[in-house]
Amino acid sequence: MLELKNLCFQVENGDLGHKEIIKNINLTFDDHTFVAITGPNGGGKSTLAKLIMGIEQPTSGQILFNGTDITHMNITERAKLGISFAFQQPVRFKGIKVLDLLTLAAGDKTNFSSACEYLSKVGLCARDYIRRDIDGSLSGGELKRIEIATIIARNTPLAVFDEPEAGIDLWSFNNLIKVFEEMHRSSDNSLIIISHQERILNIADEIVVLAEGTVKARGRKDDILPELLKGTEGCKFYQA
C-alpha cells in the first residue's frame, strides 16, 4: 500500500517567491490496483510521480510504502523496497546493451531466454534487439518499450509510469495497452499510470483527476471516465 499524507511541493519562482506545484494531497493506493492519474497539462501529475519515486523531495508531508516512511529516501532506496519508475522520456545508456539492462533489472532471476521473452511481451523481436546498444540508434518508441520490458523483468510490487504513450506510434501504443492489461491481470502488483489517453483510463480500476496541484476527483473508472468525456460541471477543469 502507498499512502500520501498532506503532501506538498514548492519551487522557487524568482521575485514572486514560492510556487506551489502539489498542494496538500492525501491519497491511498491499495495493493493490486491499477490507478490512472489524469488531468490538464501543468496540473502536477508528473511532479507527483517524481515525488513517489524520490526524484523530487516534498516540501512537507509524508509518503508511506507498505508502512515504511520513505519520504526522505532516495531513488535507489525506494527501488530496493520495490518501486519501479518509467520516465516520460526514457534514459539512453551508451555502452550498455539491451541484454545487460534486462539482466540488471531482473537480477539472478533471468537468463538469455527470459530476457528475450520480456522483449517479446512489449512487441519487440528479441533477435533484432537483444544485442543492441541503448543509444541514439534507437527511436523513442523503441526505448519506451525496452524500458517497460525492464519493469516487467523487475516485477516489483509497485510500478509508476509517466505518460507511457508519449512519443510512440499507434501500433506500439495498441501493444502497450495489452501489456498493461496483462501486467495487471497476471500479478498482484500495483500500477500507477500518468496519462491523458482515454484507452489507458478505460483499463484502469480507478481514476484520479489532478488539476492545479490538487485532487479534483477520484473514483472507479465507470464513475469518473464518463464525466471526463462529457466535460460535465464537475470535470470542466479537464476540458481540452
Coordinates of C-alpha atoms in Angstrom, one line a residue:
M1 CA 0.0 0.0 0.0
L2 CA 1.2 3.5 -0.9
E3 CA 0.0 6.4 1.2
L4 CA 0.5 10.1 0.5
K5 CA -0.3 12.3 3.6
N6 CA -0.6 16.1 3.4
L7 CA 1.9 16.1 0.5
C8 CA 3.1 19.5 -0.7
F9 CA 5.8 20.6 -3.1
Q10 CA 7.0 24.1 -3.8
V11 CA 9.6 25.6 -6.2
E12 CA 11.3 28.9 -6.2
N13 CA 9.6 31.3 -8.5
G14 CA 12.1 34.2 -8.7
D15 CA 10.9 37.5 -7.3
L16 CA 7.4 36.0 -6.9
G17 CA 8.6 33.8 -4.1
H18 CA 7.4 30.2 -4.0
K19 CA 5.1 28.5 -6.4
E20 CA 3.0 25.6 -5.1
I21 CA 3.0 22.6 -7.5
I22 CA 1.5 20.0 -5.2
K23 CA -1.0 21.2 -2.6
N24 CA -1.7 19.1 0.5
I25 CA -2.5 15.9 -1.4
N26 CA -3.9 12.9 0.6
L27 CA -4.2 9.7 -1.4
T28 CA -4.0 6.0 -0.7
F29 CA -3.3 3.4 -3.3
D30 CA -4.3 -0.1 -2.3
D31 CA -2.4 -3.3 -3.3
H32 CA -3.2 -4.9 -6.6
T33 CA -4.8 -1.9 -8.1
F34 CA -4.4 -0.1 -11.4
V35 CA -4.8 3.6 -10.9
A36 CA -4.6 6.2 -13.7
I37 CA -3.8 9.8 -12.8
T38 CA -5.0 12.3 -15.4
G39 CA -5.8 16.0 -15.7
P40 CA -4.7 19.1 -17.6
N41 CA -1.1 19.9 -18.5
G42 CA 0.7 21.7 -15.7
G43 CA -1.6 20.2 -13.1
G44 CA 1.1 18.4 -11.1
K45 CA 0.8 14.9 -12.4
S46 CA 4.4 14.2 -13.4
T47 CA 5.6 16.0 -10.3
L48 CA 3.5 13.7 -8.1
A49 CA 5.0 10.7 -9.9
K50 CA 8.5 12.0 -9.3
L51 CA 7.7 12.6 -5.6
I52 CA 6.6 9.0 -5.3
M53 CA 9.8 7.7 -6.8
G54 CA 12.1 10.1 -4.9
I55 CA 13.3 12.1 -7.9
E56 CA 11.9 15.1 -6.2
Q57 CA 11.6 15.6 -2.4
P58 CA 8.4 17.0 -0.9
T59 CA 8.4 20.4 0.8
S60 CA 6.2 18.9 3.5
G61 CA 4.0 15.9 4.1
Q62 CA 4.7 12.1 4.3
I63 CA 5.0 9.2 1.9
L64 CA 4.5 5.6 3.3
F65 CA 5.1 2.4 1.3
N66 CA 3.8 -0.7 3.0
G67 CA 4.0 1.0 6.3
T68 CA 7.6 2.3 5.9
D69 CA 8.2 6.0 5.8
I70 CA 10.0 6.6 2.5
T71 CA 9.6 10.4 2.5
H72 CA 13.3 11.2 2.6
M73 CA 14.6 8.0 0.9
N74 CA 16.5 8.4 -2.4
I75 CA 15.6 6.7 -5.7
T76 CA 17.9 3.7 -5.0
E77 CA 16.4 3.0 -1.6
R78 CA 12.9 3.1 -2.9
A79 CA 13.8 0.9 -5.8
K80 CA 15.2 -1.7 -3.4
L81 CA 11.9 -1.6 -1.5
G82 CA 10.0 -2.5 -4.7
I83 CA 9.1 0.7 -6.6
S84 CA 9.8 0.9 -10.3
F85 CA 9.5 4.0 -12.5
A86 CA 9.2 4.6 -16.2
F87 CA 10.2 8.1 -17.4
Q88 CA 8.2 10.1 -19.9
Q89 CA 11.4 10.3 -21.9
P90 CA 13.5 7.1 -21.3
V91 CA 17.2 7.4 -20.5
R92 CA 19.8 6.3 -23.0
F93 CA 22.8 4.3 -21.7
K94 CA 25.7 4.5 -24.0
G95 CA 27.8 1.3 -24.0
I96 CA 25.1 -0.8 -22.4
K97 CA 23.3 -3.5 -24.4
V98 CA 19.6 -4.3 -24.1
L99 CA 20.5 -7.8 -22.7
D100 CA 22.7 -6.1 -20.0
L101 CA 19.9 -3.8 -18.9
L102 CA 17.3 -6.6 -18.7
T103 CA 19.8 -8.7 -16.7
L104 CA 20.4 -5.8 -14.3
A105 CA 16.7 -5.3 -13.9
A106 CA 15.8 -8.9 -13.2
G107 CA 18.9 -9.8 -11.3
D108 CA 19.6 -13.5 -10.9
K109 CA 16.0 -14.3 -12.0
T110 CA 16.8 -14.0 -15.7
N111 CA 18.8 -15.7 -18.5
F112 CA 19.1 -15.1 -22.2
S113 CA 15.8 -16.9 -22.9
S114 CA 13.8 -15.0 -20.4
A115 CA 15.3 -11.7 -21.5
C116 CA 14.1 -12.4 -25.0
E117 CA 10.7 -13.2 -23.6
Y118 CA 10.5 -9.8 -21.9
L119 CA 11.2 -8.1 -25.2
S120 CA 8.6 -10.2 -27.0
K121 CA 6.0 -9.1 -24.4
V122 CA 6.4 -5.5 -25.4
G123 CA 6.3 -6.3 -29.2
L124 CA 10.0 -6.3 -30.0
C125 CA 11.7 -9.0 -31.9
A126 CA 14.3 -10.3 -29.5
R127 CA 16.7 -11.4 -32.2
D128 CA 16.8 -7.8 -33.5
Y129 CA 17.2 -6.0 -30.2
I130 CA 18.8 -8.2 -27.5
R131 CA 22.4 -7.3 -28.6
R132 CA 21.6 -3.6 -29.5
D133 CA 23.2 -0.7 -27.6
I134 CA 20.8 1.5 -25.7
D135 CA 21.9 4.7 -27.5
G136 CA 20.9 7.1 -30.2
S137 CA 20.3 4.4 -32.8
L138 CA 17.0 3.5 -31.0
S139 CA 13.9 5.5 -31.6
G140 CA 11.8 7.0 -28.8
G141 CA 9.2 4.3 -29.2
E142 CA 11.8 1.5 -29.1
L143 CA 13.4 3.0 -25.9
K144 CA 10.0 3.2 -24.3
R145 CA 9.2 -0.4 -25.0
I146 CA 12.6 -1.6 -23.7
E147 CA 12.1 0.5 -20.6
I148 CA 8.8 -1.2 -20.0
A149 CA 10.4 -4.6 -20.6
T150 CA 12.8 -3.8 -17.8
I151 CA 9.9 -3.0 -15.4
I152 CA 8.3 -6.3 -16.3
A153 CA 11.6 -8.0 -15.6
R154 CA 11.9 -6.3 -12.2
N155 CA 8.4 -7.4 -11.2
T156 CA 8.1 -5.0 -8.3
P157 CA 5.1 -4.5 -6.1
L158 CA 4.6 -1.0 -7.5
A159 CA 5.3 0.4 -10.9
V160 CA 4.8 4.0 -11.8
F161 CA 4.6 5.1 -15.5
D162 CA 4.8 8.7 -16.5
E163 CA 2.8 9.2 -19.8
P164 CA 4.0 5.9 -21.4
E165 CA 2.2 6.8 -24.6
A166 CA 4.5 9.8 -25.2
G167 CA 6.5 9.6 -28.4
I168 CA 5.3 6.1 -29.6
D169 CA 3.5 5.1 -32.8
L170 CA -0.1 3.8 -32.9
W171 CA 0.9 0.2 -33.3
S172 CA 3.2 0.4 -30.3
F173 CA 0.5 2.1 -28.3
N174 CA -2.0 -0.6 -29.1
N175 CA 0.5 -3.2 -27.9
L176 CA 1.2 -1.3 -24.7
I177 CA -2.4 -1.4 -23.8
K178 CA -2.3 -5.2 -24.0
V179 CA 1.0 -5.1 -21.9
F180 CA -0.6 -3.1 -19.1
E181 CA -3.7 -5.3 -19.1
E182 CA -1.5 -8.4 -18.8
M183 CA 0.7 -6.9 -16.1
H184 CA -2.4 -6.1 -14.0
R185 CA -4.1 -9.5 -14.7
S186 CA -1.2 -11.8 -14.2
S187 CA 0.3 -10.4 -10.9
D188 CA -0.5 -9.0 -7.5
N189 CA 1.5 -5.8 -8.3
S190 CA 0.1 -2.3 -8.4
L191 CA 0.2 0.1 -11.3
I192 CA 0.1 3.9 -11.3
I193 CA 0.0 5.4 -14.8
I194 CA 0.0 9.1 -15.6
S195 CA -1.9 9.5 -18.8
H196 CA -4.2 11.6 -21.0
Q197 CA -5.2 8.7 -23.2
E198 CA -8.8 7.5 -22.9
R199 CA -7.8 3.9 -23.7
I200 CA -5.4 3.8 -20.8
L201 CA -8.0 5.4 -18.5
N202 CA -10.5 2.8 -19.7
I203 CA -8.5 -0.2 -18.5
A204 CA -7.7 1.3 -15.0
D205 CA -9.6 0.3 -11.9
E206 CA -9.6 3.8 -10.6
I207 CA -9.0 7.3 -11.9
V208 CA -7.6 10.3 -10.0
V209 CA -8.1 13.7 -11.6
L210 CA -5.4 16.1 -10.7
A211 CA -5.5 19.8 -11.5
E212 CA -3.8 22.9 -10.1
G213 CA -1.9 20.7 -7.7
T214 CA -4.9 19.2 -6.0
V215 CA -7.1 16.1 -6.4
K216 CA -10.3 17.3 -8.1
A217 CA -11.9 13.8 -8.4
R218 CA -11.3 10.2 -7.6
G219 CA -13.3 7.1 -8.1
R220 CA -14.0 4.0 -10.1
K221 CA -13.4 4.2 -13.8
D222 CA -17.1 3.6 -14.5
D223 CA -18.0 6.7 -12.5
I224 CA -15.2 9.1 -13.4
L225 CA -14.5 8.4 -17.1
P226 CA -18.0 9.3 -18.4
E227 CA -17.8 12.6 -16.6
L228 CA -14.4 13.4 -18.1
L229 CA -15.6 12.5 -21.6
K230 CA -18.8 14.6 -21.2
G231 CA -16.9 17.5 -19.7
T232 CA -19.7 18.0 -17.1
E233 CA -19.7 20.5 -14.4
G234 CA -17.6 18.5 -12.0
C235 CA -14.9 18.0 -14.7
K236 CA -14.7 21.3 -16.6
F237 CA -11.1 21.6 -15.4
Y238 CA -10.2 18.8 -17.8
Q239 CA -11.9 20.1 -20.9
A240 CA -9.5 20.4 -23.9

